Coordinates of C-alpha atoms in Angstrom, one line a residue:
M834 CA 0.0 0.0 0.0
S835 CA 1.4 3.4 -1.0
M836 CA 1.3 6.1 1.7
S837 CA 2.2 9.8 1.5
A838 CA 2.6 10.0 5.3
P839 CA 3.5 7.6 8.2
H840 CA 0.7 5.3 9.4
E841 CA -0.6 7.4 12.4
T842 CA -2.5 4.6 14.1
L843 CA 0.4 2.2 13.9
I844 CA 2.9 4.7 15.2
R845 CA 0.7 5.8 18.1
H846 CA 0.1 2.1 19.0
R847 CA 3.8 1.2 18.9
S848 CA 4.9 4.4 20.7
L849 CA 2.5 3.5 23.5
S850 CA 4.2 0.1 23.9
H851 CA 7.6 2.0 24.2
P852 CA 6.6 4.8 26.6
R853 CA 8.8 7.6 27.8
P854 CA 10.3 7.1 31.3
S855 CA 8.5 10.2 32.5
P856 CA 6.9 13.2 30.7
T857 CA 9.5 15.6 32.1
H858 CA 12.6 13.6 31.4
V859 CA 14.8 15.6 28.9
F860 CA 17.0 13.7 26.3
A861 CA 19.7 15.4 24.3
Y862 CA 21.5 14.1 21.2
G863 CA 25.2 14.7 21.8
T864 CA 28.5 13.6 20.3
A865 CA 27.8 10.0 21.3
G866 CA 24.1 10.2 20.3
F867 CA 21.7 9.5 23.2
R868 CA 23.3 7.8 26.1
C869 CA 21.9 7.1 29.6
A870 CA 20.7 4.3 31.9
A871 CA 19.5 1.5 29.6
D872 CA 16.1 1.3 31.4
L873 CA 15.3 4.9 30.3
L874 CA 16.1 4.4 26.7
E875 CA 13.3 2.4 25.1
S876 CA 11.2 5.3 23.9
V877 CA 14.3 7.0 22.5
V878 CA 15.4 4.0 20.5
F879 CA 11.9 3.6 18.9
R880 CA 12.0 7.3 17.9
V881 CA 15.5 7.0 16.5
G882 CA 14.2 4.2 14.3
L883 CA 11.6 6.7 12.9
L884 CA 14.3 9.3 12.4
A885 CA 16.8 7.0 10.7
A886 CA 14.2 5.8 8.3
L887 CA 13.3 9.4 7.3
R888 CA 17.0 10.3 7.0
S889 CA 17.4 7.4 4.6
K890 CA 14.4 8.4 2.6
K891 CA 15.6 12.0 2.5
L892 CA 19.0 11.1 1.1
G893 CA 18.1 8.0 -0.9
K894 CA 21.1 6.3 0.9
T895 CA 21.7 3.6 3.5
I896 CA 21.8 5.0 7.1
G897 CA 23.2 3.3 10.2
V898 CA 22.0 2.9 13.8
M899 CA 24.4 1.7 16.5
I900 CA 23.2 0.6 20.0
T901 CA 26.1 1.0 22.4
A902 CA 27.3 3.1 25.3
S903 CA 31.0 2.7 24.5
H904 CA 33.1 3.0 27.7
N905 CA 30.2 3.5 30.1
V906 CA 29.2 1.0 32.7
E907 CA 27.3 -2.1 31.6
T908 CA 23.9 -0.9 32.9
D909 CA 24.0 2.2 30.6
N910 CA 23.2 2.0 26.9
G911 CA 22.9 4.4 24.0
V912 CA 21.9 4.8 20.4
K913 CA 23.4 6.9 17.6
V914 CA 22.8 7.4 13.9
V915 CA 25.5 7.0 11.3
D916 CA 25.2 9.2 8.2
S917 CA 25.6 8.1 4.7
Q918 CA 29.4 8.3 4.3
G919 CA 30.0 6.6 7.6
E920 CA 30.3 9.9 9.4
M921 CA 28.4 11.2 12.4
L922 CA 24.9 12.5 12.0
T923 CA 24.8 16.1 10.6
S924 CA 24.1 18.8 13.2
S925 CA 20.7 19.9 11.9
W926 CA 19.4 16.3 12.2
E927 CA 20.8 16.0 15.8
A928 CA 18.2 18.7 16.6
H929 CA 15.5 16.7 14.9
A930 CA 16.5 13.7 16.9
T931 CA 16.3 15.6 20.2
T932 CA 12.8 17.0 19.2
L933 CA 11.4 13.5 18.5
A934 CA 13.0 12.0 21.6
N935 CA 11.4 14.7 23.8
A936 CA 7.9 14.7 22.3
R937 CA 5.7 14.2 25.5
N938 CA 2.9 12.1 24.0
E939 CA 1.9 10.3 20.9
E940 CA 0.1 13.3 19.4
Q941 CA 3.2 15.5 19.8
L942 CA 5.4 12.7 18.3
Y943 CA 3.2 12.3 15.2
K944 CA 3.1 16.1 14.7
A945 CA 6.9 16.3 15.1
L946 CA 7.2 13.6 12.4
L947 CA 5.0 15.4 10.0
D948 CA 6.8 18.7 10.7
L949 CA 10.1 17.0 9.9
I950 CA 8.8 15.4 6.7
S951 CA 7.5 18.8 5.6
S952 CA 10.6 20.9 6.6
E953 CA 13.0 18.5 5.0
K954 CA 10.8 18.0 1.9
I955 CA 10.9 14.2 2.3
D956 CA 9.0 12.0 -0.1
F957 CA 7.6 9.4 2.3
N958 CA 7.0 7.0 -0.6
S959 CA 10.6 6.8 -1.5
S960 CA 12.6 3.7 -0.5
G961 CA 15.0 3.5 2.4
H962 CA 17.6 1.2 4.0
V963 CA 18.8 1.2 7.5
V964 CA 21.6 -1.1 8.8
F965 CA 22.0 -1.5 12.5
G966 CA 24.2 -3.2 15.0
Y967 CA 24.8 -3.5 18.8
D968 CA 27.3 -4.4 21.4
T969 CA 27.4 -7.0 24.1
R970 CA 25.3 -5.3 26.8
P971 CA 22.5 -7.4 28.3
S972 CA 20.0 -4.5 27.5
C973 CA 20.7 -4.7 23.7
P974 CA 18.2 -7.5 22.7
V975 CA 15.2 -5.5 24.0
L976 CA 16.4 -2.3 22.4
V977 CA 17.0 -4.0 19.0
K978 CA 13.4 -5.2 19.0
T979 CA 12.3 -1.6 19.9
L980 CA 14.4 -0.2 17.0
H981 CA 12.8 -2.7 14.6
D982 CA 9.4 -1.5 15.7
G983 CA 10.4 2.1 14.7
L984 CA 12.0 1.1 11.4
D985 CA 9.1 -1.2 10.4
S986 CA 6.6 1.6 11.1
M987 CA 8.3 3.7 8.4
V988 CA 8.4 1.1 5.7
V989 CA 12.2 0.8 5.1
K990 CA 14.4 -2.2 4.4
E991 CA 16.3 -3.3 7.5
T992 CA 19.7 -5.1 7.7
N993 CA 20.7 -6.5 11.1
A994 CA 24.5 -6.5 11.2
G995 CA 24.4 -8.2 14.6
L996 CA 27.1 -7.9 17.2
V997 CA 29.5 -5.4 15.8
T998 CA 32.0 -2.8 17.0
T999 CA 30.9 0.8 16.4
P1000 CA 33.6 1.4 13.7
Q1001 CA 32.5 -1.8 11.9
L1002 CA 29.0 -0.3 11.6
H1003 CA 30.4 3.0 10.2
Y1004 CA 32.4 0.9 7.7
L1005 CA 29.3 -1.0 6.6
V1006 CA 27.3 2.2 6.0
R1007 CA 30.0 3.7 3.7
C1008 CA 30.4 0.4 1.9
Y1009 CA 26.7 0.1 1.1
N1010 CA 26.6 3.7 -0.2
T1011 CA 29.8 3.5 -2.4
E1012 CA 29.3 -0.1 -3.7
G1013 CA 29.7 -0.2 -7.5
T1014 CA 31.2 3.3 -7.7
K1015 CA 34.7 4.6 -8.3
D1016 CA 34.8 5.5 -4.6
S1017 CA 34.0 1.9 -3.5
Y1018 CA 35.1 1.5 0.1
G1019 CA 34.9 -2.2 0.3
E1020 CA 32.5 -5.2 0.6
P1021 CA 29.6 -4.3 2.9
T1022 CA 30.0 -7.4 5.2
L1023 CA 32.1 -8.1 8.3
D1024 CA 34.1 -10.7 6.2
G1025 CA 34.8 -7.9 3.8
Y1026 CA 36.0 -5.6 6.6
Y1027 CA 38.3 -8.3 8.0
R1028 CA 39.7 -9.2 4.6
K1029 CA 40.4 -5.6 3.7
L1030 CA 42.4 -5.0 6.9
A1031 CA 44.2 -8.4 6.6
K1032 CA 45.2 -7.9 3.0
A1033 CA 46.6 -4.4 3.7
Y1034 CA 48.4 -5.4 6.9
T1035 CA 50.0 -8.4 5.2
T1036 CA 51.4 -6.1 2.5
L1037 CA 52.8 -3.8 5.2
A1038 CA 54.2 -6.6 7.5
I1039 CA 55.4 -9.4 5.2
G1040 CA 59.1 -10.1 5.3
R1041 CA 59.8 -7.9 8.3
P1042 CA 61.3 -9.2 11.6
L1043 CA 58.4 -9.9 14.0
L1044 CA 58.0 -7.9 17.2
P1045 CA 57.2 -9.6 20.5
A1046 CA 53.5 -10.5 21.0
L1047 CA 51.2 -7.6 21.9
T1048 CA 48.7 -8.1 24.8
V1049 CA 45.3 -6.7 24.0
D1050 CA 42.8 -5.8 26.8
C1051 CA 39.4 -6.2 25.0
A1052 CA 37.5 -4.5 27.9
N1053 CA 35.3 -7.6 28.1
G1054 CA 33.4 -6.1 25.2
V1055 CA 32.6 -6.7 21.5
G1056 CA 36.2 -5.9 20.5
S1057 CA 37.2 -9.4 21.7
Q1058 CA 34.9 -10.9 19.1
A1059 CA 36.3 -8.6 16.4
V1060 CA 39.9 -9.4 17.1
S1061 CA 39.2 -13.1 17.5
S1062 CA 37.5 -13.2 14.1
F1063 CA 40.3 -11.2 12.5
I1064 CA 43.3 -13.3 13.7
P1065 CA 42.7 -16.4 11.6
I1066 CA 42.2 -14.2 8.5
V1067 CA 45.4 -12.2 8.9
T1068 CA 47.5 -15.3 9.8
P1069 CA 48.7 -15.2 13.5
S1070 CA 52.3 -15.7 12.3
I1071 CA 52.6 -12.1 11.2
L1072 CA 50.5 -10.5 14.1
P1073 CA 51.1 -12.3 17.4
L1074 CA 48.5 -11.2 19.8
I1075 CA 47.5 -12.2 23.4
L1076 CA 43.9 -11.4 24.1
V1077 CA 42.8 -10.7 27.7
K1078 CA 39.6 -9.3 29.3
T1079 CA 37.4 -11.2 26.9
A1080 CA 34.5 -12.2 29.3
T1081 CA 31.7 -10.9 27.1
T1082 CA 29.0 -13.1 28.7
T1083 CA 30.0 -12.4 32.4
R1084 CA 27.4 -10.0 33.8
G1085 CA 29.0 -6.7 35.0
A1086 CA 32.4 -7.3 33.4
L1087 CA 32.1 -4.9 30.5
N1088 CA 34.5 -1.9 31.1
H1089 CA 34.8 -3.0 34.8
D1090 CA 38.4 -2.3 35.9
C1091 CA 39.6 -2.6 32.3
G1092 CA 39.5 -0.9 29.0
A1093 CA 41.0 2.3 27.5
D1094 CA 39.2 4.7 29.7
Y1095 CA 40.2 2.9 32.9
V1096 CA 43.9 2.8 31.8
K1097 CA 43.9 6.5 30.7
T1098 CA 42.2 7.9 33.8
R1099 CA 43.9 5.6 36.4
Q1100 CA 47.3 5.7 34.7
T1101 CA 47.8 2.0 35.5
S1102 CA 47.3 -1.4 33.9
P1103 CA 44.0 -3.3 34.6
P1104 CA 44.1 -5.6 37.6
G1105 CA 45.1 -9.2 36.6
I1106 CA 47.5 -8.1 33.9
Q1107 CA 51.1 -8.9 35.0
M1108 CA 53.2 -6.5 33.0
I1109 CA 56.6 -7.7 31.8
P1110 CA 59.1 -4.8 31.5
G1111 CA 59.5 -3.7 27.9
Q1112 CA 56.5 -5.6 26.5
R1113 CA 53.7 -3.8 24.6
Y1114 CA 50.1 -3.7 26.0
C1115 CA 47.0 -2.0 24.6
S1116 CA 43.4 -1.5 25.7
F1117 CA 40.3 -1.1 23.7
D1118 CA 37.1 0.5 25.1
G1119 CA 33.7 -1.3 25.2
D1120 CA 32.7 -0.7 21.6
A1121 CA 36.3 -0.7 20.2
D1122 CA 36.5 2.8 18.8
R1123 CA 39.3 3.9 21.2
I1124 CA 42.8 2.4 21.9
V1125 CA 45.7 3.3 24.2
Y1126 CA 49.0 1.6 24.5
Y1127 CA 51.2 1.3 27.6
F1128 CA 54.3 -0.5 29.0
A1129 CA 56.3 -0.9 32.2
D1130 CA 60.0 0.0 32.3
G1131 CA 62.7 -2.0 34.2
R1132 CA 61.8 -0.4 37.5
G1133 CA 58.1 -1.3 37.1
T1134 CA 57.1 2.3 36.3
F1135 CA 53.9 2.6 34.2
H1136 CA 54.2 4.5 30.9
L1137 CA 51.0 5.5 29.0
L1138 CA 51.1 5.9 25.2
D1139 CA 47.9 7.7 24.6
G1140 CA 46.2 9.3 21.6
D1141 CA 48.8 12.1 21.5
K1142 CA 51.6 9.5 21.3
I1143 CA 49.7 7.6 18.6
A1144 CA 49.1 10.7 16.5
T1145 CA 52.8 11.7 16.7
L1146 CA 53.9 8.2 15.8
A1147 CA 51.6 8.1 12.8
A1148 CA 52.6 11.6 11.6
K1149 CA 56.3 10.7 11.8
F1150 CA 55.8 7.6 9.7
L1151 CA 53.5 9.2 7.1
I1152 CA 55.9 12.2 6.6
D1153 CA 58.7 9.7 6.1
L1154 CA 56.7 7.7 3.5
V1155 CA 55.5 10.8 1.7
G1156 CA 59.2 11.9 1.4
K1157 CA 60.3 8.5 0.1
A1158 CA 57.4 8.4 -2.4
G1159 CA 58.7 11.7 -3.8
L1160 CA 55.5 13.5 -2.8
Q1161 CA 57.1 16.0 -0.4
G1162 CA 55.7 19.4 -1.2
A1163 CA 52.8 17.9 -3.3
V1164 CA 51.1 16.2 -0.3
K1165 CA 50.3 18.3 2.8
V1166 CA 50.4 16.2 6.0
G1167 CA 48.8 17.8 9.1
V1168 CA 47.7 16.9 12.6
V1169 CA 44.5 18.0 14.4
Q1170 CA 44.4 18.2 18.2
T1171 CA 42.2 19.6 20.9
A1172 CA 43.3 21.9 23.7
Y1173 CA 43.6 18.8 25.9
A1174 CA 46.5 17.5 23.8
N1175 CA 49.7 17.6 25.9
G1176 CA 51.8 20.7 25.1
A1177 CA 54.9 18.5 24.6
S1178 CA 53.2 16.6 21.8
T1179 CA 52.3 19.9 20.0
E1180 CA 55.9 21.1 20.4
Y1181 CA 57.3 17.8 19.0
L1182 CA 55.0 18.0 16.0
T1183 CA 55.7 21.6 15.2
E1184 CA 59.4 21.9 16.2
T1185 CA 60.8 18.4 15.4
L1186 CA 58.6 17.0 12.7
K1187 CA 57.8 20.5 11.3
V1188 CA 54.2 19.5 10.7
P1189 CA 51.3 21.9 10.8
V1190 CA 48.9 21.5 13.8
T1191 CA 45.3 22.6 13.9
C1192 CA 43.5 22.9 17.3
T1193 CA 39.8 22.5 17.3
P1194 CA 37.1 22.5 20.0
T1195 CA 36.5 19.2 21.8
G1196 CA 34.4 16.7 19.8
V1197 CA 35.1 14.2 17.1
K1198 CA 33.1 16.0 14.5
Y1199 CA 35.3 19.1 14.8
L1200 CA 38.5 17.1 14.6
H1201 CA 37.3 15.1 11.6
H1202 CA 36.2 18.2 9.7
A1203 CA 39.5 19.9 10.3
A1204 CA 41.5 16.8 9.2
E1205 CA 39.7 17.0 5.8
S1206 CA 41.5 20.2 5.0
Y1207 CA 44.8 18.3 4.7
D1208 CA 45.9 15.8 2.0
I1209 CA 46.7 13.5 4.9
G1210 CA 45.0 14.6 8.1
V1211 CA 45.9 12.8 11.3
Y1212 CA 43.5 13.3 14.3
F1213 CA 43.5 11.7 17.7
E1214 CA 42.0 12.8 21.0
A1215 CA 44.2 12.1 24.0
N1216 CA 41.7 9.4 25.1
G1217 CA 42.7 7.3 22.1
H1218 CA 39.9 8.0 19.6
G1219 CA 41.1 9.0 16.2
T1220 CA 42.1 8.1 12.7
V1221 CA 43.8 9.3 9.5
L1222 CA 42.0 10.8 6.5
F1223 CA 43.4 10.8 2.9
S1224 CA 42.0 13.2 0.3
P1225 CA 40.9 12.0 -3.1
R1226 CA 43.8 14.1 -4.6
C1227 CA 46.3 12.3 -2.3
L1228 CA 45.0 8.9 -3.2
S1229 CA 45.4 9.7 -6.9
L1230 CA 49.0 10.9 -6.4
I1231 CA 49.9 7.8 -4.4
E1232 CA 48.7 5.6 -7.2
T1233 CA 50.4 7.5 -10.1
S1234 CA 53.5 9.3 -9.0
A1235 CA 56.2 6.7 -8.3
T1236 CA 59.4 7.3 -10.4
S1237 CA 61.9 4.9 -8.7
P1238 CA 62.0 1.6 -6.9
T1239 CA 62.2 3.4 -3.5
A1240 CA 59.3 5.7 -4.4
S1241 CA 57.3 2.7 -5.7
E1242 CA 57.8 0.8 -2.4
A1243 CA 56.8 3.8 -0.4
S1244 CA 53.7 4.4 -2.5
K1245 CA 52.8 0.8 -2.1
N1246 CA 53.0 1.1 1.7
L1247 CA 51.1 4.4 1.6
F1248 CA 48.3 2.8 -0.4
A1249 CA 48.2 -0.2 2.0
L1250 CA 47.9 2.3 4.9
T1251 CA 44.9 3.9 3.3
Q1252 CA 43.3 0.4 3.3
V1253 CA 44.3 -0.6 6.9
I1254 CA 43.1 2.7 8.4
N1255 CA 39.3 3.1 8.9
Q1256 CA 38.7 6.6 7.5
T1257 CA 35.1 6.8 8.7
V1258 CA 35.8 6.9 12.4
G1259 CA 38.2 5.9 15.2
D1260 CA 38.6 2.1 15.1
A1261 CA 40.6 0.3 17.8
L1262 CA 41.5 -2.7 15.6
S1263 CA 42.4 -0.5 12.6
D1264 CA 44.5 1.8 14.8
L1265 CA 46.2 -1.2 16.4
L1266 CA 47.3 -2.3 12.9
L1267 CA 48.5 1.3 12.2
V1268 CA 50.7 1.4 15.3
E1269 CA 52.0 -2.2 14.8
T1270 CA 52.9 -1.3 11.2
V1271 CA 54.9 1.8 12.3
L1272 CA 56.7 -0.1 15.1
L1273 CA 57.4 -3.0 12.7
H1274 CA 58.9 -0.7 10.0
L1275 CA 61.0 1.3 12.5
Q1276 CA 61.8 -1.8 14.6
W1277 CA 61.0 0.3 17.6
S1278 CA 60.4 -0.9 21.2
P1279 CA 57.9 0.9 23.4
Y1280 CA 60.9 2.7 25.0
D1281 CA 61.9 4.1 21.6
W1282 CA 58.4 5.3 20.9
D1283 CA 58.0 6.9 24.3
A1284 CA 61.4 8.6 24.0
S1285 CA 60.1 10.8 21.1
Y1286 CA 59.1 13.4 23.6
T1287 CA 58.3 13.6 27.3
D1288 CA 54.8 14.5 28.3
L1289 CA 54.5 17.6 30.5
P1290 CA 52.9 16.8 33.8
N1291 CA 49.2 17.8 33.8
R1292 CA 46.1 17.8 35.9
L1293 CA 42.4 17.8 35.0
V1294 CA 40.0 19.1 37.7
K1295 CA 36.3 19.4 37.8
V1296 CA 34.9 22.4 39.6
L1297 CA 31.2 22.6 40.5
V1298 CA 29.7 26.0 39.6
Q1299 CA 26.3 27.7 40.1
D1300 CA 25.7 28.2 36.4
R1301 CA 27.9 26.7 33.7
T1302 CA 26.1 28.7 31.0
I1303 CA 27.9 32.0 32.0
F1304 CA 31.2 30.5 30.8
E1305 CA 31.9 31.1 27.1
T1306 CA 35.1 30.2 25.3
T1307 CA 37.0 31.1 22.1
D1308 CA 40.2 30.0 20.3
A1309 CA 39.2 26.3 20.3
E1310 CA 38.1 26.5 23.9
R1311 CA 41.6 27.7 25.1
K1312 CA 40.4 31.2 26.2
V1313 CA 37.4 32.3 28.3
V1314 CA 35.6 35.4 27.0
Q1315 CA 32.8 35.3 29.6
P1316 CA 32.8 36.0 32.5
E1317 CA 34.7 39.1 31.6
G1318 CA 38.1 39.5 33.2
L1319 CA 38.5 35.8 34.1
Q1320 CA 40.9 35.1 31.2
G1321 CA 43.2 37.9 32.3
R1322 CA 43.4 36.5 35.9
I1323 CA 44.1 33.0 34.5
E1324 CA 47.0 34.4 32.4
E1325 CA 48.5 36.2 35.4
V1326 CA 48.6 32.9 37.3
V1327 CA 49.9 30.9 34.3
A1328 CA 52.8 33.3 33.8
R1329 CA 54.2 32.3 37.2
F1330 CA 54.8 28.7 36.0
E1331 CA 57.6 27.4 33.7
K1332 CA 55.9 25.9 30.6
G1333 CA 52.6 26.7 32.2
R1334 CA 49.4 26.3 30.3
S1335 CA 45.8 26.2 31.6
F1336 CA 42.3 26.7 30.3
V1337 CA 38.8 26.5 31.7
R1338 CA 35.8 25.1 29.7
P1339 CA 32.2 24.4 30.7
S1340 CA 30.9 20.8 30.8
G1341 CA 28.4 20.0 28.1
T1342 CA 26.3 17.9 30.4
E1343 CA 26.6 18.9 34.1
D1344 CA 26.9 22.1 36.1
C1345 CA 30.7 22.2 36.3
V1346 CA 33.7 23.5 34.5
R1347 CA 36.8 21.5 33.7
V1348 CA 40.2 23.0 34.5
Y1349 CA 43.2 21.7 32.6
A1350 CA 46.7 22.6 33.7
E1351 CA 50.2 21.6 32.7
A1352 CA 53.7 22.7 33.7
R1353 CA 57.3 21.6 33.6
T1354 CA 57.1 19.7 36.9
R1355 CA 54.5 17.6 38.6
K1356 CA 54.3 20.0 41.5
G1357 CA 54.0 22.9 39.1
A1358 CA 51.1 21.3 37.3
D1359 CA 49.3 20.5 40.6
D1360 CA 49.9 24.0 42.0
L1361 CA 48.7 25.6 38.8
A1362 CA 45.6 23.4 38.7
Q1363 CA 44.9 24.3 42.3
A1364 CA 45.4 28.0 41.7
I1365 CA 43.1 28.2 38.7
A1366 CA 40.4 25.9 40.2
S1367 CA 40.4 28.0 43.4
L1368 CA 40.1 31.2 41.3
V1369 CA 37.1 29.8 39.5
F1370 CA 35.5 28.2 42.6
D1371 CA 35.9 31.3 44.9
Q1372 CA 33.9 33.5 42.5
Y1373 CA 31.5 31.1 40.7
G1374 CA 31.6 27.8 42.6
K1375 CA 29.0 26.0 44.7
G1376 CA 29.0 23.2 47.2
P1377 CA 32.2 22.0 49.0
K1378 CA 35.6 22.7 47.5
P1379 CA 37.1 19.8 45.6
A1380 CA 39.1 17.5 47.9
L1381 CA 42.4 18.5 46.1
F1382 CA 42.0 22.0 47.6
K1383 CA 41.2 21.3 51.2

């Protein structure tokens, strides 16, 4: 039956079976989509199904939906929409998602749908296709059924990709939409994903002396399934891995005392991992879109190799390959960071590697967009989320410009890197292969990698404030323009510390501001953090002072 609008009775009926947790609960679509306690999410997932179907009809493209809460505790869950090129949902549709999620009743919801169809000029009779996936959380099966109810109400084709990492779903969406074109990104199946990575990594690794085995903490999440599926395809002999924290069916284990976020924030290895000095270790997060590396030295001291260290390693290798391929001057390599990047990494990039660095506000969409302005754009957040983007012009030059055996070999390796790197989004497995490639080619130990530069000691402090909305920033969140006069006082304090740097930015989700401080010494960083946080708290704070300042 042809319809020019959604079936009102069906949508009302199904919406009633997936009620809002309360009429006053407010949902907001952020960088990670919607994310909260899983038992609050059912109405939102149903409505995201409606939205994703309309987005697909609007574009005439495949759209993705991922059910995950990444590094959050197991009792949380979330849902986000993946746009047609495997990127994050465009901002204007984030607002549409928030409107649908917050419609208080079935009448409001149906009106919001009609308004969306009208404002976006969507032909409801056009076809649509939505591919969806989910992680290992116990709440996923119910939410998948809920999502189906939303999609089915809008008459679109559905593809259940099953248990997948978040970056795998991003990959699938781009593959569906580029299949059969000159921009084909690969085969839109998980096998296609694994084979693409395996073929490229084999090209990069074959014939080179093996490094010692890498221990991979899979955060007791879906990443363990992904790596386990990948190993037999790539041939374990060229990528020796030891998988730990793979308890995907143990209730409460996901992200508990393990994973990239745990390692980054605690600055220690997960309990149960006995670190051997000089050996490499890495941790994924729960949906495998972040990775951090680490090792212990001979004295047992823990060393973190975070997103900043991965970005600098990748940039060094890419600049070297571009030079060997004879593309220096023709291909512009750049790195994108946020204000949270360690100052020592920025100095190493600009002073030692002589590579341009762009600083953007916090949020993957800002980094990704800025990276597109380079021929080869490297972006990583310090938390380990990031990737490398290659422009179409760069890809063309890599394939056609080699004029010598050395240049030909470098071009072959550059092309293989474009295949091993997931250019849609940060991907822990893909980024693992990138790091292992560089270490293999350079024959570097973790000591060598870490010695590139020494991180400046830093401290991140949360300060509760009466009203976070009075804080406004500029210069990629590095300077405060409101309240007036605060930036001047911050700069006066910072000037007293050698290699001092500090900034204040409001949280996007709670009534607090975050104070970042770094300096040449650990005491300097702590004293600077205390001084700036006290300055903010004394004038704008609420509640008890943070424990650090008592």
